GROMACS .gro file of C-alpha atoms in nm:
model
  256
    1MET     CA    1   0.002  -0.003  -0.003
    2THR     CA    2   0.130   0.350  -0.086
    3ALA     CA    3  -0.008   0.691  -0.009
    4ASN     CA    4   0.108   1.021  -0.139
    5LEU     CA    5  -0.007   1.298   0.094
    6GLU     CA    6   0.171   1.602  -0.076
    7THR     CA    7   0.445   1.679   0.176
    8VAL     CA    8   0.419   1.359   0.359
    9HIS     CA    9   0.456   1.029   0.175
   10MET     CA   10   0.358   0.700   0.333
   11ARG     CA   11   0.400   0.344   0.212
   12VAL     CA   12   0.345   0.013   0.404
   13GLN     CA   13   0.506  -0.310   0.284
   14HIS     CA   14   0.542  -0.641   0.477
   15ARG     CA   15   0.397  -0.470   0.793
   16THR     CA   16   0.669  -0.209   0.772
   17ALA     CA   17   0.564   0.159   0.729
   18TRP     CA   18   0.780   0.432   0.567
   19ILE     CA   19   0.696   0.793   0.634
   20THR     CA   20   0.895   1.042   0.449
   21LEU     CA   21   0.875   1.420   0.536
   22ASP     CA   22   0.904   1.601   0.186
   23ARG     CA   23   0.901   1.970   0.209
   24PRO     CA   24   1.245   2.068   0.069
   25PRO     CA   25   1.501   2.197   0.139
   26LEU     CA   26   1.468   2.154   0.516
   27ASN     CA   27   1.143   1.951   0.564
   28ILE     CA   28   1.006   2.221   0.788
   29LEU     CA   29   0.670   2.131   0.942
   30ASN     CA   30   0.377   2.368   0.894
   31VAL     CA   31   0.038   2.288   1.033
   32SER     CA   32  -0.085   2.138   0.717
   33MET     CA   33   0.206   1.895   0.715
   34MET     CA   34   0.149   1.807   1.071
   35GLU     CA   35  -0.201   1.725   1.000
   36LEU     CA   36  -0.094   1.504   0.709
   37LEU     CA   37   0.166   1.330   0.933
   38ASP     CA   38  -0.103   1.244   1.176
   39ALA     CA   39  -0.330   1.120   0.908
   40ALA     CA   40  -0.047   0.903   0.770
   41LEU     CA   41   0.016   0.756   1.113
   42GLU     CA   42  -0.354   0.686   1.169
   43ARG     CA   43  -0.353   0.485   0.853
   44ALA     CA   44  -0.003   0.324   0.906
   45LEU     CA   45   0.006   0.223   1.266
   46PRO     CA   46  -0.271  -0.060   1.263
   47LYS     CA   47  -0.097  -0.216   0.972
   48SER     CA   48   0.259  -0.203   1.100
   49ASP     CA   49   0.494  -0.390   1.333
   50ILE     CA   50   0.769  -0.124   1.253
   51LEU     CA   51   0.751   0.226   1.131
   52ILE     CA   52   1.041   0.432   0.995
   53PHE     CA   53   1.056   0.819   0.966
   54GLN     CA   54   1.290   0.971   0.705
   55GLY     CA   55   1.343   1.315   0.548
   56ALA     CA   56   1.360   1.385   0.176
   57GLY     CA   57   1.644   1.556   0.016
   58VAL     CA   58   2.004   1.601   0.116
   59LYS     CA   59   1.993   1.888   0.370
   60ALA     CA   60   1.770   1.762   0.650
   61PHE     CA   61   1.569   1.509   0.829
   62CYS     CA   62   1.342   1.783   0.956
   63SER     CA   63   1.442   2.138   1.090
   64GLY     CA   64   1.144   2.182   1.308
   65ALA     CA   65   0.806   2.371   1.302
   66ASP     CA   66   0.749   2.664   1.079
   67VAL     CA   67   0.825   2.984   1.277
   68ALA     CA   68   0.532   3.157   1.116
   69ASP     CA   69   0.294   2.920   1.287
   70HIS     CA   70   0.421   3.034   1.624
   71ALA     CA   71   0.232   3.359   1.584
   72PRO     CA   72  -0.022   3.433   1.858
   73LYS     CA   73  -0.319   3.365   1.629
   74ARG     CA   74  -0.189   3.042   1.494
   75VAL     CA   75   0.024   2.888   1.777
   76GLY     CA   76  -0.277   2.701   1.942
   77LYS     CA   77  -0.372   2.524   1.618
   78MET     CA   78   0.001   2.451   1.560
   79LEU     CA   79   0.054   2.292   1.902
   80SER     CA   80  -0.271   2.087   1.871
   81ALA     CA   81  -0.178   1.961   1.538
   82PHE     CA   82   0.197   1.867   1.633
   83HIS     CA   83   0.111   1.716   1.966
   84ALA     CA   84  -0.148   1.493   1.815
   85VAL     CA   85   0.126   1.318   1.641
   86PHE     CA   86   0.308   1.251   1.965
   87ARG     CA   87  -0.004   1.136   2.146
   88ARG     CA   88  -0.067   0.896   1.859
   89LEU     CA   89   0.293   0.766   1.883
   90ALA     CA   90   0.264   0.730   2.268
   91ALA     CA   91  -0.043   0.501   2.215
   92ALA     CA   92   0.117   0.291   1.934
   93GLU     CA   93   0.252  -0.054   1.977
   94CYS     CA   94   0.481  -0.089   1.684
   95LEU     CA   95   0.846  -0.005   1.697
   96THR     CA   96   0.970   0.330   1.566
   97ILE     CA   97   1.292   0.421   1.391
   98ALA     CA   98   1.424   0.760   1.283
   99ALA     CA   99   1.672   0.752   0.997
  100VAL     CA  100   1.841   1.097   1.038
  101HIS     CA  101   2.072   1.282   0.807
  102GLY     CA  102   2.158   1.652   0.803
  103TYR     CA  103   1.970   1.897   1.021
  104CYS     CA  104   1.743   1.744   1.300
  105LEU     CA  105   1.623   2.057   1.484
  106GLY     CA  106   1.339   2.163   1.698
  107GLY     CA  107   1.021   1.970   1.639
  108GLY     CA  108   1.235   1.741   1.408
  109MET     CA  109   1.457   1.647   1.692
  110GLU     CA  110   1.146   1.593   1.915
  111LEU     CA  111   1.002   1.357   1.653
  112ALA     CA  112   1.335   1.166   1.607
  113THR     CA  113   1.416   1.126   1.977
  114CYS     CA  114   1.067   1.003   2.058
  115CYS     CA  115   1.144   0.708   1.841
  116ASP     CA  116   1.268   0.371   1.981
  117PHE     CA  117   1.586   0.365   1.755
  118VAL     CA  118   1.767   0.668   1.610
  119LEU     CA  119   2.009   0.598   1.320
  120ALA     CA  120   2.209   0.904   1.233
  121THR     CA  121   2.470   0.993   0.967
  122GLU     CA  122   2.800   1.145   1.064
  123SER     CA  123   2.691   1.475   0.911
  124ALA     CA  124   2.369   1.497   1.121
  125ARG     CA  125   2.324   1.795   1.348
  126PHE     CA  126   2.081   1.788   1.654
  127GLY     CA  127   1.934   2.090   1.848
  128GLN     CA  128   1.657   2.251   2.024
  129PRO     CA  129   1.691   2.604   1.919
  130GLU     CA  130   1.347   2.745   2.036
  131ILE     CA  131   1.505   2.935   2.332
  132LYS     CA  132   1.668   3.169   2.071
  133LEU     CA  133   1.323   3.261   1.942
  134GLY     CA  134   1.198   3.331   2.311
  135CYS     CA  135   1.018   3.001   2.320
  136PHE     CA  136   1.052   2.651   2.470
  137PRO     CA  137   1.006   2.306   2.316
  138PRO     CA  138   0.712   2.141   2.495
  139VAL     CA  139   0.782   1.783   2.387
  140ALA     CA  140   1.153   1.812   2.473
  141LEU     CA  141   1.075   1.941   2.804
  142VAL     CA  142   0.910   1.613   2.898
  143SER     CA  143   1.114   1.366   2.693
  144LEU     CA  144   1.484   1.472   2.705
  145PRO     CA  145   1.533   1.462   3.083
  146ARG     CA  146   1.421   1.100   3.064
  147LEU     CA  147   1.654   1.028   2.782
  148ILE     CA  148   1.967   1.205   2.879
  149GLY     CA  149   1.922   1.342   3.234
  150MET     CA  150   1.837   1.678   3.356
  151GLN     CA  151   2.171   1.852   3.328
  152ALA     CA  152   2.227   1.748   2.959
  153ALA     CA  153   1.865   1.820   2.875
  154ALA     CA  154   1.881   2.166   3.046
  155TYR     CA  155   2.203   2.241   2.844
  156LEU     CA  156   2.041   2.166   2.507
  157ILE     CA  157   1.707   2.339   2.580
  158LEU     CA  158   1.843   2.644   2.764
  159THR     CA  159   2.123   2.717   2.523
  160GLY     CA  160   1.982   2.609   2.184
  161HIS     CA  161   2.323   2.495   2.098
  162GLN     CA  162   2.352   2.223   1.805
  163ILE     CA  163   2.554   1.912   1.852
  164ASN     CA  164   2.688   1.661   1.598
  165ALA     CA  165   2.585   1.297   1.576
  166THR     CA  166   2.876   1.175   1.783
  167GLU     CA  167   2.794   1.386   2.068
  168ALA     CA  168   2.423   1.290   2.042
  169HIS     CA  169   2.533   0.927   2.049
  170ARG     CA  170   2.737   0.988   2.365
  171LEU     CA  171   2.452   1.152   2.538
  172GLY     CA  172   2.214   0.872   2.441
  173LEU     CA  173   2.001   1.049   2.187
  174VAL     CA  174   2.126   0.833   1.898
  175SER     CA  175   2.139   0.444   1.875
  176ARG     CA  176   2.406   0.440   1.611
  177VAL     CA  177   2.618   0.671   1.401
  178VAL     CA  178   2.706   0.563   1.029
  179PRO     CA  179   2.869   0.723   0.744
  180ASP     CA  180   2.640   0.924   0.527
  181TYR     CA  181   2.627   0.682   0.236
  182GLU     CA  182   2.546   0.385   0.479
  183LEU     CA  183   2.223   0.513   0.636
  184PRO     CA  184   1.988   0.303   0.409
  185ALA     CA  185   2.197  -0.005   0.462
  186ALA     CA  186   2.193   0.045   0.835
  187VAL     CA  187   1.821   0.082   0.834
  188ASN     CA  188   1.777  -0.237   0.650
  189SER     CA  189   2.023  -0.413   0.877
  190LEU     CA  190   1.815  -0.314   1.177
  191LEU     CA  191   1.496  -0.425   1.004
  192ASP     CA  192   1.643  -0.770   0.935
  193GLU     CA  193   1.743  -0.791   1.304
  194LEU     CA  194   1.402  -0.697   1.435
  195ARG     CA  195   1.206  -0.905   1.183
  196ALA     CA  196   1.382  -1.205   1.301
  197LEU     CA  197   1.219  -1.156   1.644
  198SER     CA  198   0.875  -1.218   1.755
  199PRO     CA  199   0.652  -0.918   1.660
  200SER     CA  200   0.406  -0.997   1.945
  201VAL     CA  201   0.690  -1.006   2.212
  202LEU     CA  202   0.847  -0.694   2.083
  203ARG     CA  203   0.508  -0.501   2.107
  204LEU     CA  204   0.448  -0.625   2.459
  205THR     CA  205   0.805  -0.546   2.563
  206ARG     CA  206   0.777  -0.198   2.408
  207LYS     CA  207   0.444  -0.144   2.578
  208THR     CA  208   0.582  -0.243   2.907
  209LEU     CA  209   0.887  -0.021   2.890
  210ALA     CA  210   0.678   0.279   2.813
  211ARG     CA  211   0.429   0.185   3.097
  212LEU     CA  212   0.702   0.147   3.348
  213HIS     CA  213   0.925   0.441   3.254
  214SER     CA  214   0.715   0.718   3.100
  215PRO     CA  215   0.367   0.663   3.247
  216ASP     CA  216   0.304   1.046   3.287
  217PHE     CA  217   0.403   1.151   2.933
  218LEU     CA  218   0.062   1.250   2.816
  219ALA     CA  219  -0.016   1.445   3.139
  220GLN     CA  220   0.313   1.619   3.130
  221LEU     CA  221   0.277   1.709   2.769
  222GLU     CA  222  -0.062   1.846   2.822
  223GLU     CA  223   0.083   2.056   3.121
  224ALA     CA  224   0.375   2.184   2.887
  225GLU     CA  225   0.132   2.277   2.629
  226ARG     CA  226  -0.089   2.464   2.881
  227LEU     CA  227   0.208   2.663   3.017
  228TYR     CA  228   0.328   2.738   2.655
  229LEU     CA  229  -0.014   2.893   2.566
  230SER     CA  230  -0.124   3.041   2.888
  231GLU     CA  231   0.206   3.192   3.008
  232LEU     CA  232   0.489   3.188   2.763
  233MET     CA  233   0.289   3.311   2.459
  234GLN     CA  234   0.148   3.597   2.673
  235THR     CA  235   0.503   3.750   2.728
  236HIS     CA  236   0.654   4.025   2.528
  237ASP     CA  237   0.974   3.832   2.452
  238ALA     CA  238   0.801   3.525   2.317
  239GLN     CA  239   0.620   3.741   2.060
  240GLU     CA  240   0.920   3.955   2.004
  241GLY     CA  241   1.142   3.642   1.923
  242ILE     CA  242   0.898   3.535   1.655
  243ARG     CA  243   0.860   3.894   1.504
  244ALA     CA  244   1.243   3.929   1.503
  245PHE     CA  245   1.301   3.600   1.329
  246LEU     CA  246   1.030   3.665   1.065
  247GLY     CA  247   1.163   4.032   1.020
  248LYS     CA  248   1.521   3.898   0.995
  249ARG     CA  249   1.661   4.101   1.274
  250LYS     CA  250   1.787   4.068   1.621
  251PRO     CA  251   1.534   4.050   1.899
  252VAL     CA  252   1.502   4.319   2.160
  253TRP     CA  253   1.430   4.131   2.484
  254LYS     CA  254   1.233   4.305   2.761
  255ALA     CA  255   1.284   4.204   3.125
  256GLU     CA  256   0.944   4.133   3.265
   0.00000   0.00000   0.00000
């Protein structure tokens, strides 16, 4: 089965789903694309034991959410559309793989690092740059401390610094780093390894891991989303950061 959903392509073969983000050059997610991604997941997950996310083109897996959709009149719809993807993934029973090359930033990093496996090329770059716009990344606030510990998570979230694939692997964000040309082969090798195991046991084991170690994910994501909309987006600096980025100028922060 194959589906072409404009900026999101989905195909399912032998109970393996491939979802490709295709909005070149950086595969930036706008609201429409987020909704298509959620629709693709809704169709693919019941038919799949394994799901792979990848980015089209040579520059990026995904460079995050469209900054224009962070504007006050659009941000609520954007968060609702994007977080629907993570709520669906949290309820999914299949294994998930992110095949990352190039830039993996913001919402793209949140999507990748919420997967069970992250295979990254040597050229991949990871980061949560939202703080530079006067914002914070709601999903990363919940997921990163569990993955890499509070100090490492705070460093990435509070500075917005980018790190390379080797550092991401050292921190535990990446399962394996491969040369750029070996990413397809590395994905296929992992698929062969997983397909040799019991699908039902893999599903149960993944479900148990999630239940034991991230039981509050949905509640914490809802709280992060509430704070984003009710407090963060009411500040001068959050709105100034978005305006400055869109206006291609430096932000003028205001102590409040």
